[in-house]
Coordinates of C-alpha atoms in Angstrom, one line a residue:
X1209 CA 78.2 66.1 25.7
X1210 CA 74.5 65.8 25.1
X1211 CA 73.0 68.0 22.4
X1212 CA 69.7 68.0 24.3
X1213 CA 71.1 70.1 27.2
X1214 CA 69.3 73.4 27.0
X1215 CA 71.3 76.5 28.0
X1216 CA 70.1 79.7 29.4
X1217 CA 71.6 83.2 29.6
X1218 CA 72.5 85.3 32.6
X1219 CA 72.1 89.1 32.7
X1220 CA 75.1 91.3 31.7
X1221 CA 78.7 90.2 31.5
X1222 CA 81.6 91.3 29.4
X1223 CA 84.2 89.8 27.1
X1224 CA 87.6 91.0 28.1
X1225 CA 90.9 89.9 26.5
X1226 CA 91.5 86.4 28.1
X1227 CA 95.3 86.0 27.6
X1228 CA 95.1 82.3 28.5
X1229 CA 97.2 80.7 25.8
X1230 CA 100.6 81.6 27.3
X1231 CA 100.2 79.4 30.4
X1232 CA 98.6 76.3 28.7
X1233 CA 101.5 75.3 26.5
X1234 CA 103.3 73.3 29.1
X1235 CA 102.1 70.6 31.5
X1236 CA 101.7 71.1 35.3
X1237 CA 105.1 71.3 37.0
X1238 CA 105.8 70.6 40.6
X1239 CA 107.1 73.8 42.3
X1240 CA 110.4 73.3 44.3
X1241 CA 110.1 73.1 48.1
X1242 CA 111.2 76.5 49.5
X1243 CA 113.8 76.9 52.2
X1244 CA 111.1 78.2 54.5
X1245 CA 107.3 77.7 54.5
X1246 CA 105.1 80.3 56.0
X1247 CA 101.7 78.6 56.5
X1248 CA 98.9 81.0 57.6
X1249 CA 96.4 79.4 60.0
X1250 CA 93.4 81.3 58.6
X1251 CA 93.0 80.2 55.0
X1252 CA 89.2 79.9 54.6
X1253 CA 86.0 81.6 55.4
X1254 CA 85.1 80.9 59.0
X1255 CA 86.8 80.8 62.4
X1256 CA 90.6 81.1 62.9
X1257 CA 92.1 77.6 63.4
X1258 CA 93.9 77.2 66.7
X1259 CA 97.6 76.3 66.5
X1260 CA 98.4 72.7 67.5
X1261 CA 102.2 73.0 67.3
X1262 CA 104.9 75.2 68.9
X1263 CA 108.4 76.3 68.0
X1264 CA 110.8 73.4 68.0
X1265 CA 108.3 70.7 67.2
X1266 CA 109.1 68.3 64.3
X1267 CA 106.1 67.8 61.9
X1268 CA 105.4 65.4 59.1
X1269 CA 103.9 66.2 55.7
X1270 CA 100.2 66.3 56.1
X1271 CA 100.3 66.6 59.9
X1272 CA 97.5 68.9 61.3
X1273 CA 99.1 72.1 62.6
X1274 CA 95.9 74.1 62.9
X1275 CA 92.7 72.7 64.4
X1276 CA 89.3 73.9 63.0
X1277 CA 87.6 76.4 65.2
X1278 CA 84.1 75.0 65.4
X1279 CA 82.2 73.6 62.4
X1280 CA 82.4 76.8 60.2
X1281 CA 86.2 76.4 59.8
X1282 CA 88.7 74.1 58.2
X1283 CA 92.0 72.6 59.5
X1284 CA 95.5 73.5 58.2
X1285 CA 98.3 71.0 57.7
X1286 CA 102.1 71.0 57.3
X1287 CA 103.0 71.1 53.6
X1288 CA 106.1 69.0 54.1
X1289 CA 108.1 67.5 56.9
X1290 CA 110.5 69.7 58.9
X1291 CA 110.9 71.7 62.1
X1292 CA 108.6 74.4 63.3
X1293 CA 110.7 77.5 63.6
X1294 CA 108.0 79.8 64.9
X1295 CA 104.3 80.4 65.4
X1296 CA 104.1 84.1 64.9
X1297 CA 102.4 87.0 63.1
X1298 CA 103.5 87.2 59.4
X1299 CA 102.4 89.3 56.4
X1300 CA 99.3 87.9 54.8
X1301 CA 98.5 87.7 51.0
X1302 CA 96.0 90.5 51.1
X1303 CA 95.8 94.1 49.9
X1304 CA 95.4 95.4 53.4
X1305 CA 99.0 94.5 54.3
X1306 CA 97.9 93.1 57.6
X1307 CA 99.5 90.2 59.5
X1308 CA 98.0 87.0 60.9
X1309 CA 99.2 84.1 62.9
X1310 CA 101.3 81.7 60.8
X1311 CA 103.3 78.5 61.4
X1312 CA 106.8 78.8 60.0
X1313 CA 108.3 75.4 59.0
X1314 CA 111.8 74.8 57.9
X1315 CA 111.7 71.7 55.6
X1316 CA 114.1 68.9 56.4
X1317 CA 114.3 67.6 52.8
X1318 CA 112.8 64.2 53.6
X1319 CA 109.2 65.1 52.6
X1320 CA 108.0 62.3 55.0
X1321 CA 104.3 61.8 55.0
X1322 CA 102.0 61.0 57.9
X1323 CA 100.4 57.5 57.9
X1324 CA 97.7 57.7 55.3
X1325 CA 94.7 55.5 54.7
X1326 CA 91.4 55.8 52.8
X1327 CA 88.3 56.9 54.6
X1328 CA 85.3 54.6 54.2
X1329 CA 82.6 57.2 53.8
X1330 CA 80.0 54.6 52.9
X1331 CA 80.3 53.0 56.3
X1332 CA 80.4 56.4 58.1
X1333 CA 77.5 58.7 58.8
X1334 CA 77.2 61.9 56.7
X1335 CA 78.2 64.0 59.8
X1336 CA 81.3 61.9 60.3
X1337 CA 82.3 62.2 56.7
X1338 CA 81.8 66.0 56.8
X1339 CA 83.9 66.2 60.0
X1340 CA 86.6 64.2 58.3
X1341 CA 86.7 66.6 55.3
X1342 CA 86.7 69.6 57.7
X1343 CA 89.8 68.1 59.5
X1344 CA 91.3 67.3 56.1
X1345 CA 91.2 71.1 55.4
X1346 CA 89.2 70.7 52.2
X1347 CA 87.8 74.1 51.0
X1348 CA 86.4 75.5 47.8
X1349 CA 89.3 76.1 45.4
X1350 CA 87.5 78.4 43.0
X1351 CA 88.5 81.5 45.0
X1352 CA 85.8 81.7 47.8
X1353 CA 87.5 79.1 50.0
X1354 CA 84.2 78.2 51.6
X1355 CA 84.6 75.1 53.8
X1356 CA 83.5 72.2 51.5
X1357 CA 82.0 70.1 54.3
X1358 CA 79.4 72.7 54.9
X1359 CA 78.3 72.6 51.3
X1360 CA 78.2 68.8 51.2
X1361 CA 74.8 68.8 52.8
X1362 CA 71.7 68.1 50.8
X1363 CA 69.6 70.3 52.9
X1364 CA 66.0 69.7 54.2
X1365 CA 65.1 67.5 51.2
X1366 CA 67.9 65.0 51.9
X1367 CA 68.8 64.9 48.2
X1368 CA 69.6 67.2 45.3
X1369 CA 68.5 67.2 41.7
X1370 CA 71.8 68.5 40.2
X1371 CA 75.4 68.7 41.3
X1372 CA 77.3 71.2 39.2
X1373 CA 81.1 71.1 38.7
X1374 CA 82.4 74.5 37.8
X1375 CA 85.1 74.3 35.1
X1376 CA 84.2 77.6 33.5
X1377 CA 87.3 79.5 34.7
X1378 CA 86.2 82.8 33.2
X1379 CA 88.8 85.2 34.7
X1380 CA 91.6 86.3 32.3
X1381 CA 95.1 84.8 32.6
X1382 CA 94.0 82.0 35.0
X1383 CA 94.3 78.5 33.6
X1384 CA 94.8 76.3 36.6
X1385 CA 91.4 74.6 36.3
X1386 CA 91.9 74.2 32.5
X1387 CA 95.1 72.2 32.8
X1388 CA 93.8 70.3 35.8
X1389 CA 90.9 69.1 33.7
X1390 CA 93.2 68.2 30.8
X1391 CA 95.6 66.2 32.8
X1392 CA 93.5 64.8 35.7
X1393 CA 90.0 64.5 34.4
X1394 CA 89.5 61.0 35.7
X1395 CA 90.4 61.9 39.3
X1396 CA 88.1 65.0 39.2
X1397 CA 85.2 62.8 38.2
X1398 CA 86.0 60.2 40.8
X1399 CA 85.8 63.0 43.4
X1400 CA 82.5 64.2 41.8
X1401 CA 81.1 60.6 42.1
X1402 CA 81.9 60.7 45.9
X1403 CA 80.2 64.1 46.2
X1404 CA 77.2 63.0 44.2
X1405 CA 76.8 60.0 46.5
X1406 CA 77.0 62.2 49.6
X1407 CA 74.5 64.7 48.2
X1408 CA 72.2 62.0 46.7
X1409 CA 72.2 64.0 43.5
X1410 CA 70.4 62.8 40.5
X1411 CA 72.9 64.1 37.9
X1412 CA 76.2 65.8 37.6
X1413 CA 76.7 68.7 35.1
X1414 CA 80.2 69.8 34.3
X1415 CA 80.1 73.3 32.9
X1416 CA 83.2 74.4 30.9
X1417 CA 83.5 77.5 28.8
X1418 CA 83.8 76.8 25.1
X1419 CA 87.3 78.4 24.8
X1420 CA 88.7 75.3 26.5
X1421 CA 88.3 72.5 23.9
X1422 CA 91.1 70.3 25.2
X1423 CA 89.6 70.3 28.7
X1424 CA 86.1 69.6 27.3
X1425 CA 87.5 66.6 25.3
X1426 CA 89.3 65.2 28.3
X1427 CA 86.4 65.5 30.6
X1428 CA 84.0 63.9 28.1
X1429 CA 86.3 60.9 27.8
X1430 CA 86.4 60.6 31.6
X1431 CA 82.6 61.2 31.9
X1432 CA 81.9 58.3 29.5
X1433 CA 84.1 56.0 31.5
X1434 CA 82.5 57.1 34.8
X1435 CA 79.0 56.6 33.3
X1436 CA 79.9 53.1 32.0
X1437 CA 81.3 52.1 35.4
X1438 CA 78.2 53.4 37.2
X1439 CA 75.8 52.0 34.7
X1440 CA 73.9 55.3 34.1
X1441 CA 74.3 58.6 32.2
X1442 CA 74.5 60.9 35.3
X1443 CA 77.8 62.6 34.3
X1444 CA 77.3 65.2 31.6
X1445 CA 79.9 67.7 30.2
X1446 CA 78.3 70.9 29.0
X1447 CA 80.1 73.5 26.9
X1448 CA 78.9 77.0 27.9
X1449 CA 79.4 80.3 26.0
X1450 CA 82.5 82.2 26.9
X1451 CA 81.4 85.3 28.7
X1452 CA 82.8 86.8 31.9
X1453 CA 81.7 86.0 34.7
X1454 CA 80.2 82.7 33.6
X1455 CA 82.2 81.1 36.4
X1456 CA 80.2 82.7 39.1
X1457 CA 78.2 80.1 41.0
X1458 CA 74.8 81.8 40.5
X1459 CA 75.6 82.6 36.9
X1460 CA 76.6 79.1 36.0
X1461 CA 73.6 77.6 37.8
X1462 CA 71.4 80.0 35.7
X1463 CA 73.2 79.0 32.5
X1464 CA 72.9 75.2 33.1
X1465 CA 69.6 74.9 34.8
X1466 CA 67.7 78.1 34.2
X1467 CA 67.3 78.5 38.0
X1468 CA 67.8 82.0 39.5
X1469 CA 68.8 81.8 43.1
X1470 CA 67.1 84.9 44.7
X1471 CA 68.6 87.1 47.4
X1472 CA 68.8 85.5 50.8
X1473 CA 68.3 81.9 49.4
X1474 CA 70.6 79.0 49.0
X1475 CA 71.0 77.0 45.8
X1476 CA 70.2 73.8 47.8
X1477 CA 66.7 75.2 48.4
X1478 CA 66.2 74.7 44.7
X1479 CA 67.9 71.3 44.5
X1480 CA 71.3 72.5 43.1
X1481 CA 74.8 72.7 44.5
X1482 CA 77.9 74.0 42.8
X1483 CA 81.6 73.1 43.4
X1484 CA 84.9 73.9 41.6
X1485 CA 86.6 71.1 39.7
X1486 CA 89.7 71.6 41.9
X1487 CA 87.5 71.0 45.0
X1488 CA 86.3 67.7 43.5
X1489 CA 89.9 66.7 43.0
X1490 CA 90.8 67.6 46.6
X1491 CA 87.8 65.6 47.9
X1492 CA 89.0 62.5 46.1
X1493 CA 92.5 62.8 47.5
X1494 CA 91.1 63.2 51.0
X1495 CA 88.6 60.4 50.9
X1496 CA 90.3 57.8 48.7
X1497 CA 94.0 58.5 49.5
X1498 CA 93.8 59.9 53.0
X1499 CA 95.7 63.0 52.0
X1500 CA 94.7 66.4 53.4
X1501 CA 94.8 69.5 51.3
X1502 CA 98.4 70.8 51.4
X1503 CA 98.9 72.1 47.8
X1504 CA 97.1 73.3 44.8
X1505 CA 97.6 74.2 41.1
X1506 CA 98.6 77.8 40.7
X1507 CA 98.9 79.8 37.4
X1508 CA 101.9 82.1 37.2
X1509 CA 101.3 84.5 34.3
X1510 CA 101.5 88.1 33.2
X1511 CA 104.8 90.0 32.9
X1512 CA 107.0 86.8 32.8
X1513 CA 109.2 85.1 30.3
X1514 CA 107.4 81.7 30.4
X1515 CA 103.9 81.5 32.0
X1516 CA 103.1 78.1 33.5
X1517 CA 101.0 76.2 36.0
X1518 CA 102.6 74.8 39.1
X1519 CA 101.5 72.5 41.9
X1520 CA 102.7 74.6 44.8
X1521 CA 102.8 73.7 48.5
X1522 CA 100.8 76.1 50.8
X1523 CA 103.3 78.5 52.4
X1524 CA 105.6 78.8 49.4
X1525 CA 106.6 82.4 48.9
X1526 CA 105.1 83.8 45.7
X1527 CA 108.5 85.2 44.9
X1528 CA 109.8 81.6 44.4
X1529 CA 107.1 80.7 41.9
X1530 CA 107.6 83.9 40.0
X1531 CA 111.4 83.2 39.8
X1532 CA 110.6 79.9 38.0
X1533 CA 108.9 81.9 35.3
X1534 CA 111.6 84.5 34.7
X1535 CA 109.9 87.8 35.5
X1536 CA 110.7 90.7 33.2
X1537 CA 112.7 93.6 34.4
X1538 CA 109.9 96.1 34.4
X1539 CA 107.7 94.1 36.7
X1540 CA 106.3 96.3 39.4
X1541 CA 103.4 94.5 41.1
X1542 CA 102.1 91.1 42.1
X1543 CA 98.4 90.3 42.0
X1544 CA 96.8 87.2 43.6
X1545 CA 94.0 86.2 41.1
X1546 CA 93.1 87.7 37.8
X1547 CA 93.0 91.3 36.6
X1548 CA 89.2 91.6 37.2
X1549 CA 88.9 90.3 40.7
X1550 CA 92.4 89.9 41.9
X1551 CA 94.0 91.5 45.0
X1552 CA 97.2 93.5 44.8
X1553 CA 99.8 92.0 47.1
X1554 CA 101.7 94.1 49.7
X1555 CA 105.0 92.2 48.8
X1556 CA 106.2 89.4 46.5
X1557 CA 107.2 87.2 49.4
X1558 CA 103.7 86.6 50.8
X1559 CA 102.8 82.9 50.9
X1560 CA 100.7 80.8 48.5
X1561 CA 97.4 79.9 50.3
X1562 CA 94.3 77.9 49.5
X1563 CA 92.7 80.9 47.8
X1564 CA 95.7 81.4 45.4
X1565 CA 94.6 80.3 42.0
X1566 CA 96.9 82.6 40.2
X1567 CA 100.0 84.7 40.8
X1568 CA 99.8 87.5 38.2
X1569 CA 102.9 89.6 37.6
X1570 CA 102.1 93.1 36.5
X1571 CA 103.8 96.1 34.9
X1572 CA 102.9 99.5 33.6
X1573 CA 103.1 98.2 30.1
X1574 CA 100.7 95.3 30.8
X1575 CA 98.4 97.2 33.1
X1576 CA 98.6 100.9 32.3
X1577 CA 97.6 103.3 35.0
X1578 CA 93.8 104.0 34.8
X1579 CA 92.7 107.3 33.4
X1580 CA 91.6 109.9 35.9
X1581 CA 88.2 109.3 37.5
X1582 CA 85.4 111.6 36.0
X1583 CA 81.9 112.3 37.3
X1584 CA 79.2 109.7 36.7
X1585 CA 77.0 110.6 33.7
X1586 CA 74.3 108.1 34.6
X1587 CA 74.6 106.4 31.2
X1588 CA 73.5 103.0 32.7
X1589 CA 76.2 101.0 31.0
X1590 CA 77.2 99.5 34.4
X1591 CA 73.6 98.3 35.0
X1592 CA 73.6 96.6 31.6
X1593 CA 76.8 94.8 32.3
X1594 CA 76.0 93.7 35.9
X1595 CA 75.6 89.9 36.0
X1596 CA 73.8 90.2 39.4
X1597 CA 71.2 92.4 37.8
X1598 CA 71.8 95.3 40.2
X1599 CA 71.9 99.1 39.8
X1600 CA 75.6 99.8 40.2
X1601 CA 75.3 103.6 39.7
X1602 CA 72.8 103.9 42.6
X1603 CA 75.1 101.8 44.9
X1604 CA 78.0 104.1 43.8
X1605 CA 76.2 107.3 44.7
X1606 CA 75.1 106.1 48.1
X1607 CA 78.5 104.5 48.9
X1608 CA 80.3 107.6 47.9
X1609 CA 77.9 109.7 50.0
X1610 CA 78.3 107.3 52.9
X1611 CA 74.6 106.7 53.0
X1612 CA 75.1 103.0 53.6
X1613 CA 71.6 102.2 54.5
X1614 CA 70.3 103.2 51.1
X1615 CA 73.2 101.3 49.5
X1616 CA 72.0 98.2 51.3
X1617 CA 68.5 98.8 50.0
X1618 CA 69.9 98.4 46.5
X1619 CA 71.3 94.9 47.5
X1620 CA 74.9 96.0 47.9
X1621 CA 75.8 92.6 49.4
X1622 CA 74.6 90.8 46.3
X1623 CA 77.5 92.4 44.4
X1624 CA 80.0 89.7 43.6
X1625 CA 82.7 92.3 42.9
X1626 CA 83.4 90.9 39.4
X1627 CA 84.4 94.3 38.0
X1628 CA 82.1 94.3 35.0
X1629 CA 80.7 97.7 35.9
X1630 CA 84.1 99.3 36.3
X1631 CA 85.2 97.6 33.0
X1632 CA 82.5 99.3 31.0
X1633 CA 82.3 102.6 32.8
X1634 CA 83.1 105.5 30.4
X1635 CA 83.9 107.8 33.4
X1636 CA 86.6 105.3 34.6
X1637 CA 85.2 105.2 38.0
X1638 CA 86.6 102.3 40.2
X1639 CA 83.1 101.3 41.2
X1640 CA 84.2 98.0 42.9
X1641 CA 86.5 100.0 45.2
X1642 CA 83.5 102.1 46.4
X1643 CA 81.4 98.9 47.0
X1644 CA 84.2 97.3 49.0
X1645 CA 84.6 100.5 51.0
X1646 CA 80.8 100.5 51.7
X1647 CA 80.8 96.9 52.7
X1648 CA 83.7 97.2 55.0
X1649 CA 82.1 100.3 56.7
X1650 CA 78.9 98.4 57.1
X1651 CA 80.7 95.4 58.6
X1652 CA 82.7 97.7 60.9
X1653 CA 79.5 99.4 62.1
X1654 CA 77.8 96.1 62.6
X1655 CA 80.8 95.1 64.8
X1656 CA 80.5 98.4 66.7
X1657 CA 76.8 97.9 67.1
X1658 CA 77.2 94.4 68.5
X1659 CA 79.8 95.7 70.9
X1660 CA 77.5 98.6 71.9
X1661 CA 74.6 96.1 72.3
X1662 CA 76.8 93.9 74.6
X1663 CA 77.9 97.0 76.6
X1664 CA 74.3 98.2 76.9
X1665 CA 73.1 94.7 78.1
X1666 CA 75.9 94.7 80.6
X1667 CA 75.0 98.2 81.8
X1668 CA 71.3 97.3 82.1
X1669 CA 72.2 94.1 84.0
X1670 CA 74.4 96.1 86.4
X1671 CA 71.5 98.5 87.0
X1672 CA 69.2 95.6 87.6
X1673 CA 71.7 94.0 90.0
X1674 CA 72.2 97.2 91.9
X1675 CA 68.4 97.7 92.1
X1676 CA 68.0 94.1 93.4
X1677 CA 70.8 94.6 96.0
X1678 CA 69.2 97.9 97.1
X1679 CA 65.8 96.1 97.6
X1680 CA 67.5 93.3 99.5
X1681 CA 69.2 95.8 101.8
X1682 CA 66.0 97.7 102.3
X1683 CA 64.2 94.4 103.2
X1684 CA 67.0 93.4 105.6
X1685 CA 66.8 96.9 107.2
X1686 CA 63.0 96.7 107.6
X1687 CA 63.3 93.3 109.2
X1688 CA 66.0 94.5 111.6
X1689 CA 63.8 97.6 112.4
X1690 CA 60.8 95.4 113.1
X1691 CA 62.9 93.1 115.4
X1692 CA 64.1 96.2 117.3
X1693 CA 60.6 97.5 117.7
X1694 CA 59.5 94.2 119.1
X1695 CA 62.4 94.1 121.5
X1696 CA 61.7 97.7 122.6
X1697 CA 58.0 96.9 123.2
X1698 CA 58.9 93.9 125.3
X1699 CA 61.3 96.1 127.4
X1700 CA 58.5 98.7 127.8
X1701 CA 56.1 96.0 128.9
X1702 CA 58.6 94.7 131.4
X1703 CA 59.2 98.2 132.7
X1704 CA 55.5 98.7 133.0
X1705 CA 55.1 96.0 135.7
X1706 CA 54.7 97.3 139.3
X1707 CA 58.0 97.5 141.2
X1708 CA 58.5 95.6 144.4
X1709 CA 59.4 97.3 147.8
X1710 CA 62.9 97.1 149.2
X1711 CA 61.7 95.0 152.2
X1712 CA 60.1 92.4 149.9
X1713 CA 63.1 92.2 147.7
X1714 CA 65.3 91.7 150.8
X1715 CA 63.0 89.0 152.2
X1716 CA 62.9 87.1 148.9
X1717 CA 66.7 87.3 148.7
X1718 CA 67.1 85.8 152.2
X1719 CA 64.7 83.0 151.5
X1720 CA 66.3 82.2 148.2
X1721 CA 69.7 82.2 149.8
X1722 CA 68.5 79.9 152.6
X1723 CA 67.1 77.5 150.1
X1724 CA 70.3 77.5 148.1
X1725 CA 72.3 76.8 151.1
X1726 CA 70.0 73.9 152.2
X1727 CA 70.2 72.5 148.7
X1728 CA 74.0 72.7 148.7
X1729 CA 74.2 71.1 152.1
X1730 CA 71.9 68.3 151.1
X1731 CA 74.0 67.6 148.0
X1732 CA 77.2 67.6 150.1
X1733 CA 75.9 65.3 152.8
X1734 CA 76.6 61.7 152.2
X1735 CA 75.0 59.6 155.1
X1736 CA 77.2 56.8 156.3
X1737 CA 76.5 53.9 158.7
X1738 CA 72.7 54.1 158.2
X1739 CA 72.3 50.4 158.0
X1740 CA 72.0 48.1 161.1
X1741 CA 70.7 50.9 163.3
X1742 CA 69.5 50.2 166.8
X1743 CA 65.9 51.0 167.7
X1744 CA 67.1 54.0 169.7
X1745 CA 69.0 55.4 166.7
X1746 CA 66.1 54.9 164.3
X1747 CA 63.8 56.7 166.8
X1748 CA 66.3 59.6 167.0
X1749 CA 66.5 59.8 163.1
X1750 CA 62.7 59.8 162.9
X1751 CA 62.5 62.6 165.4
X1752 CA 65.0 64.7 163.4
X1753 CA 63.1 64.1 160.2
X1754 CA 59.8 65.1 161.9
X1755 CA 61.3 68.4 163.1
X1756 CA 62.5 69.1 159.6
X1757 CA 59.1 68.4 158.1
X1758 CA 57.5 70.7 160.7
X1759 CA 59.9 73.5 159.8
X1760 CA 59.2 73.1 156.1
X1761 CA 55.4 73.3 156.8
X1762 CA 55.9 76.4 158.9
X1763 CA 57.9 78.1 156.0
X1764 CA 55.3 77.4 153.3
X1765 CA 52.8 80.3 154.3
X1766 CA 55.6 82.8 154.2
X1767 CA 56.8 81.7 150.8
X1768 CA 53.2 82.0 149.3
X1769 CA 52.9 85.4 150.8
X1770 CA 56.2 86.6 149.3
X1771 CA 55.2 85.3 145.9

């Protein structure tokens, strides 16, 4: 660690009881494979992966069972080999108690892997490498589960100044990153080296809270080895003051670099990107070993006999992990995450997913019921503690009054829901619950608004189509009317001609009939024996033709007169 690294402070924060010692006394254990794995397809921010298997299929460990839905998504894989029992809706690890589409796999006990091989990211284009990580299912393992391939983009500049590895792990009870850094520091930094090369980052800062001396020591040893191998001093381990929530991305960026990422901006706009240490470990396994993300380190702590960290397969029921740690008889709840930001689980058999960094067993003794909520006294303690530098009491008033527009004006969506405001509130107001309620209402109204906009556009298009069809019908009718008028005018003109007398009509008819008969007779006559005529016969034929010509001449004046 360099003594020259200058540290900065972020606004607010609190110092709760951390309760981390109980789960760091033992090394990481491998959790037993359960009798049934329930693997949710939707385990990251972004689109719902589409199922690639069906009931009855045999799958191998690491086989893709859920394909990424577009670029803003991440694939899901089978955690072990076995048979797909069902692809159906199952209870999700979320406070809402809602269900989602899951692939249920019955392990066969063989734990047979797919064919694995390293990915040569240096020969591949950046887009191909990011697509590979997307299909390997790598997401942020710090809790946000944002698809990693989307963050491994240096932005418009094509390079970054600083890559930050987040090893702060500020939430009470959670120690999965701590023990990972103690035991697998070298692999973490190998993953960081890959990420640094992809982002063209100038340096790598590993921020670790100073209450983790063993992790700091292990990472420093690994950093020296990595720097020696690379021939530079790019890797630097930095001990940061222990203060919750120093592990927030914006807070750690502020502490290590002094950069404040403003509302609506990305850290890459300022040459910085932040990843969890577990994510770097997963990137190394995917690139160097060809292994997709199928497990993670999970802390099991709280109201148990022996807290510990386990490497658990995704889809493992939380109940199975808790059973390994001997839960105490008065246990009454299961929380995914820590006591500050964790989510109360609807049941203890919900599966471990990529966002599960901790399974916290609770009881009334460990987490007593909160005192009754009292009116806000506008003391301002929440604003002093807010690490995002917001005005929580204003957001509370407008959220409670359902004036959501005003709540947004106070940057409601910049709230990271860390719980610092509720922790220091003397009126015991569950402020974060109000903010979550307001956010969900705003999102719901946005969805309704989008649906209404789509409906309005369809209605307007239908009106436009009907108006166009009406105009086309009117044009056709006008054309038809004009044609009728022309026809009527022609009929009138024809009718206006002077009518012929009956005698003239009869004479014309007789002449026409005579001409038709003559024409028919002429067509029917086929002269025979007209060759080798005697002079008398030729004279007779000439006389006949002369009489015919005379008759035709006599008929011509009558025809002209009739016409």
